[in-house]
Amino acid sequence: MSASMSLLKTSSRRAGAGACGFQTCPTRTTIRSVRRRPLMKARAALDPDNANVLVCGGGGVGFLVSKKLKDMGSWVWCMQRSETRRSQIEGMMALFAKADALNMEQVEKVFDGIDDLDAVVSTIGGTVAEPLADSQGNINIIEAAKKRGVKKFVLVTSIGAGDSKDATPPSVYETLEPVLVEKQKAEEALKESGMDYVIVRPGGLKNEPGTGSAKLTEDNTVCGAIHREDVADLVIKVLLSDVANGKTLSAVDPAQMFGEPQFETVEV
């Protein structure tokens, strides 16, 4: 895999309201090349074949990540609070692990049951009414991973968390503030953990099939929509590569953005 940067200019027109404060229409995207120093070949961080990966989180992105990793040959444990998806998880030959992320004893029991754990992906999140899973739930997982010597941790949060607060429309941030504040606490805990990590902040999530055109960027001012399947693909890319280690990246689909953003993309 190779690492490269490009300057992405996207234009679109507003069309209603959605998860990031708008829904979008098809856009026209132009990528202009930028002169940069020669790029080094990316060193693979993790070979998915026979890798041991724990994915924490219910449906949506977490489930898609689990399925895609299984298809790549990984051993996948899915940590879930309830048994709702147990049959689906076991049906794709992944391993089901029941635990409430807010219960440290249960979390540690899951980790104790996995030998030679290579990596953890967490998509754990709460609600505006009960947001503690976004902070303490993820922090419990981070602490357990650090204790077990896990090599890599990928945390999925959201645009609007931390230094991306101003990327979201004020009305959207006000509504989601309880969750976004807690997500920032988990992000800070991961940064201080000493593990290799990547934080992925998706924009407004959609359930449609992936477009394959989603991008990662270190620009904390971008905001837009993205399909869950595309987020899952990006999460797997940063998991398997060292290119994005130590970075906090926003994840958006250039075809579903408002305005005329111009930003550098990170390719992994």
Coordinates of C-alpha atoms in Angstrom, one line a residue:
M1 CA 0.0 0.0 0.0
S2 CA 1.2 3.5 -0.6
A3 CA 0.7 6.8 1.1
S4 CA -0.2 10.0 -0.7
M5 CA -1.8 13.3 -0.2
S6 CA -3.9 15.2 -2.7
L7 CA -5.7 18.6 -2.6
L8 CA -9.4 17.9 -2.9
K9 CA -11.8 20.6 -4.0
T10 CA -15.5 19.7 -3.8
S11 CA -18.6 21.8 -4.6
S12 CA -22.2 21.0 -3.9
R13 CA -25.5 22.7 -3.2
R14 CA -27.6 22.5 -0.1
A15 CA -30.6 20.3 -0.2
G16 CA -32.5 19.9 3.1
A17 CA -31.3 18.9 6.6
G18 CA -29.6 15.7 7.7
A19 CA -27.2 14.3 10.3
C20 CA -24.5 16.9 9.7
G21 CA -27.1 19.6 9.3
F22 CA -27.8 18.9 5.6
Q23 CA -28.4 16.3 3.0
T24 CA -26.6 16.6 -0.3
C25 CA -26.9 16.2 -4.0
P26 CA -24.4 14.7 -6.4
T27 CA -21.4 17.0 -6.7
R28 CA -18.6 17.6 -9.1
T29 CA -15.1 16.9 -7.7
T30 CA -11.8 18.0 -9.0
I31 CA -8.5 16.6 -7.6
R32 CA -5.5 18.8 -8.3
S33 CA -2.0 17.4 -7.8
V34 CA 0.3 19.0 -5.3
R35 CA 4.1 18.8 -5.5
R36 CA 5.4 17.0 -2.4
R37 CA 8.6 15.2 -1.4
P38 CA 8.9 11.6 -2.6
L39 CA 6.6 9.2 -0.7
M40 CA 7.9 6.1 1.2
K41 CA 6.1 2.8 0.7
A42 CA 3.8 2.2 3.6
R43 CA 4.8 -0.6 6.0
A44 CA 1.9 -2.9 6.7
A45 CA 1.0 -2.8 10.4
L46 CA -1.1 -5.9 10.5
D47 CA -1.6 -8.8 8.1
P48 CA -5.4 -9.6 8.3
D49 CA -4.9 -13.3 7.6
N50 CA -5.1 -15.0 11.0
A51 CA -4.9 -11.7 12.9
N52 CA -6.8 -11.7 16.2
V53 CA -9.1 -8.6 16.3
L54 CA -11.7 -7.6 18.9
V55 CA -14.5 -5.4 17.5
C56 CA -16.5 -3.6 20.2
G57 CA -19.9 -2.2 19.2
G58 CA -23.4 -3.3 18.1
G59 CA -24.6 -3.1 14.5
G60 CA -23.8 -0.6 11.8
V61 CA -20.1 0.1 11.3
G62 CA -18.9 -2.4 13.9
F63 CA -20.8 -5.3 12.4
L64 CA -19.6 -4.4 8.9
V65 CA -16.0 -4.2 10.1
S66 CA -16.3 -7.6 11.7
K67 CA -17.8 -9.2 8.5
K68 CA -15.1 -7.6 6.2
L69 CA -12.3 -8.7 8.5
K70 CA -13.7 -12.3 8.6
D71 CA -13.8 -12.3 4.8
M72 CA -10.1 -11.3 4.8
G73 CA -9.2 -14.3 7.0
S74 CA -9.0 -12.7 10.5
W75 CA -10.1 -14.2 13.7
V76 CA -12.8 -11.8 15.0
W77 CA -14.4 -11.5 18.4
C78 CA -17.4 -9.2 18.6
M79 CA -18.1 -7.7 22.0
Q80 CA -21.8 -6.9 22.4
R81 CA -23.9 -5.8 25.3
S82 CA -26.9 -7.9 24.3
E83 CA -27.4 -11.2 22.4
T84 CA -29.6 -9.6 19.7
R85 CA -27.0 -10.1 16.9
R86 CA -25.5 -13.3 18.3
S87 CA -26.9 -15.5 15.6
Q88 CA -25.7 -13.1 12.9
I89 CA -22.2 -12.9 14.4
E90 CA -21.8 -16.7 14.8
G91 CA -23.4 -17.2 11.3
M92 CA -20.4 -15.4 9.8
M93 CA -18.1 -17.5 11.8
A94 CA -17.0 -14.7 14.2
L95 CA -16.9 -15.2 18.0
F96 CA -19.5 -13.7 20.2
A97 CA -18.4 -12.1 23.5
K98 CA -21.1 -10.6 25.8
A99 CA -20.1 -7.6 27.9
D100 CA -21.3 -4.2 28.9
A101 CA -18.5 -1.7 28.1
L102 CA -19.5 0.2 31.3
N103 CA -18.7 -2.9 33.4
M104 CA -14.9 -3.1 33.7
E105 CA -15.1 -6.6 35.2
Q106 CA -17.0 -7.9 32.2
V107 CA -14.7 -6.1 29.7
E108 CA -11.6 -7.6 31.3
K109 CA -13.2 -11.1 31.2
V110 CA -13.5 -10.7 27.4
F111 CA -9.9 -9.7 27.1
D112 CA -8.8 -12.5 29.3
G113 CA -10.5 -15.0 27.0
I114 CA -8.5 -13.9 23.9
D115 CA -4.9 -15.1 23.5
D116 CA -2.4 -13.0 21.5
L117 CA -4.9 -10.2 20.7
D118 CA -3.4 -8.0 17.9
A119 CA -5.9 -5.1 17.6
V120 CA -9.1 -3.6 18.9
V121 CA -11.7 -1.6 17.0
S122 CA -14.3 0.2 19.0
T123 CA -17.5 1.8 17.6
I124 CA -19.1 1.9 21.0
G125 CA -21.5 4.8 21.5
G126 CA -24.3 5.9 23.8
T127 CA -27.2 8.3 23.3
V128 CA -27.8 11.9 24.1
A129 CA -29.8 10.8 27.2
E130 CA -27.2 8.2 28.2
P131 CA -23.8 9.2 26.8
L132 CA -21.5 7.5 29.2
A133 CA -20.7 4.6 26.9
D134 CA -19.0 7.1 24.6
S135 CA -16.5 8.0 27.3
Q136 CA -16.3 5.5 30.2
G137 CA -17.3 2.6 28.0
N138 CA -14.5 3.2 25.5
I139 CA -12.1 4.2 28.3
N140 CA -12.7 0.8 30.0
I141 CA -11.9 -1.0 26.7
I142 CA -8.8 1.2 26.1
E143 CA -7.5 0.4 29.6
A144 CA -8.1 -3.3 29.2
A145 CA -6.3 -3.2 25.8
K146 CA -3.3 -1.4 27.2
K147 CA -3.1 -3.9 30.1
R148 CA -3.1 -6.8 27.7
G149 CA -0.4 -5.3 25.4
V150 CA -2.6 -4.8 22.4
K151 CA -0.6 -3.4 19.4
K152 CA -3.2 -1.2 17.7
F153 CA -6.4 0.5 18.6
V154 CA -8.9 2.1 16.2
L155 CA -11.6 4.3 17.8
V156 CA -14.6 5.5 15.8
T157 CA -16.1 8.7 17.2
S158 CA -17.7 11.5 15.2
I159 CA -17.1 14.8 13.5
G160 CA -18.0 17.4 16.1
A161 CA -15.8 15.8 18.8
G162 CA -12.8 17.5 20.2
D163 CA -11.1 20.1 17.9
S164 CA -13.7 19.4 15.2
K165 CA -16.5 21.1 17.2
D166 CA -16.7 24.0 14.8
A167 CA -17.1 21.8 11.8
T168 CA -20.7 21.0 12.7
P169 CA -23.6 23.5 12.4
P170 CA -24.3 25.1 15.8
S171 CA -27.8 23.6 16.0
V172 CA -26.5 20.1 15.4
Y173 CA -23.7 20.5 17.9
E174 CA -26.1 21.8 20.5
T175 CA -28.3 18.7 20.0
L176 CA -25.4 16.2 20.1
E177 CA -23.2 18.0 22.7
P178 CA -23.7 15.5 25.5
V179 CA -22.4 12.7 23.3
L180 CA -19.7 14.7 21.6
V181 CA -18.2 15.8 24.9
E182 CA -18.0 12.2 26.1
K183 CA -16.5 11.1 22.8
Q184 CA -13.7 13.6 23.3
K185 CA -12.8 12.1 26.7
A186 CA -12.4 8.7 25.1
E187 CA -10.2 10.2 22.3
E188 CA -7.9 11.9 24.9
A189 CA -7.6 8.6 26.9
L190 CA -6.6 6.8 23.8
K191 CA -4.0 9.4 22.8
E192 CA -2.4 9.1 26.3
S193 CA -2.5 5.2 26.3
G194 CA 0.8 4.7 24.6
M195 CA -0.7 2.3 22.1
D196 CA -0.5 2.8 18.3
Y197 CA -3.9 4.3 17.5
V198 CA -6.1 5.9 14.9
I199 CA -9.2 8.0 15.7
V200 CA -11.7 8.0 12.9
R201 CA -14.4 10.7 13.0
P202 CA -17.2 10.0 10.5
G203 CA -19.7 12.6 9.4
G204 CA -23.5 12.0 9.2
L205 CA -24.0 8.2 8.8
K206 CA -26.2 6.7 6.1
N207 CA -27.3 3.1 5.6
E208 CA -27.1 2.9 1.8
P209 CA -24.4 0.7 0.1
G210 CA -20.9 2.2 0.1
T211 CA -19.9 4.5 -2.8
G212 CA -16.2 3.8 -2.6
S213 CA -15.4 7.5 -2.8
A214 CA -15.1 8.4 0.9
K215 CA -12.0 10.2 2.1
L216 CA -9.9 10.6 5.2
T217 CA -8.5 14.0 6.2
E218 CA -6.7 15.6 9.1
D219 CA -8.6 18.8 8.3
N220 CA -10.9 19.3 11.4
T221 CA -13.1 21.8 9.6
V222 CA -14.8 19.4 7.1
C223 CA -18.3 18.1 7.6
G224 CA -20.5 15.9 5.4
A225 CA -22.3 12.6 5.1
I226 CA -20.8 9.2 4.6
H227 CA -22.2 5.7 4.3
R228 CA -21.6 3.2 7.1
E229 CA -20.1 0.7 4.7
D230 CA -17.5 3.3 3.5
V231 CA -16.6 4.0 7.1
A232 CA -16.0 0.3 7.7
D233 CA -13.7 0.2 4.7
L234 CA -11.7 3.2 5.9
V235 CA -11.5 1.7 9.4
I236 CA -10.0 -1.5 8.1
K237 CA -7.5 0.5 5.9
V238 CA -6.2 2.4 8.9
L239 CA -6.1 -0.7 11.0
L240 CA -3.9 -2.6 8.5
S241 CA -1.5 0.3 7.7
D242 CA 0.9 2.3 9.8
V243 CA 0.4 5.4 7.6
A244 CA -2.3 6.9 9.9
N245 CA -0.9 5.9 13.3
G246 CA -1.2 8.6 15.8
K247 CA -3.6 10.6 13.7
T248 CA -7.2 11.8 14.2
L249 CA -9.0 11.8 10.9
S250 CA -12.3 13.0 9.7
A251 CA -14.2 10.7 7.3
V252 CA -16.4 12.2 4.6
D253 CA -17.7 11.5 1.2
P254 CA -16.8 14.4 -1.2
A255 CA -20.0 13.8 -3.2
Q256 CA -22.0 14.5 0.0
M257 CA -20.6 17.7 1.3
F258 CA -22.0 21.2 1.6
G259 CA -20.2 24.2 0.3
E260 CA -16.8 24.2 -1.5
P261 CA -14.4 22.7 0.9
Q262 CA -10.7 22.4 0.0
F263 CA -8.7 20.0 2.0
E264 CA -5.8 17.5 1.9
T265 CA -6.7 13.8 2.0
V266 CA -4.8 11.0 3.6
E267 CA -4.6 7.8 1.5
V268 CA -3.8 4.5 3.2

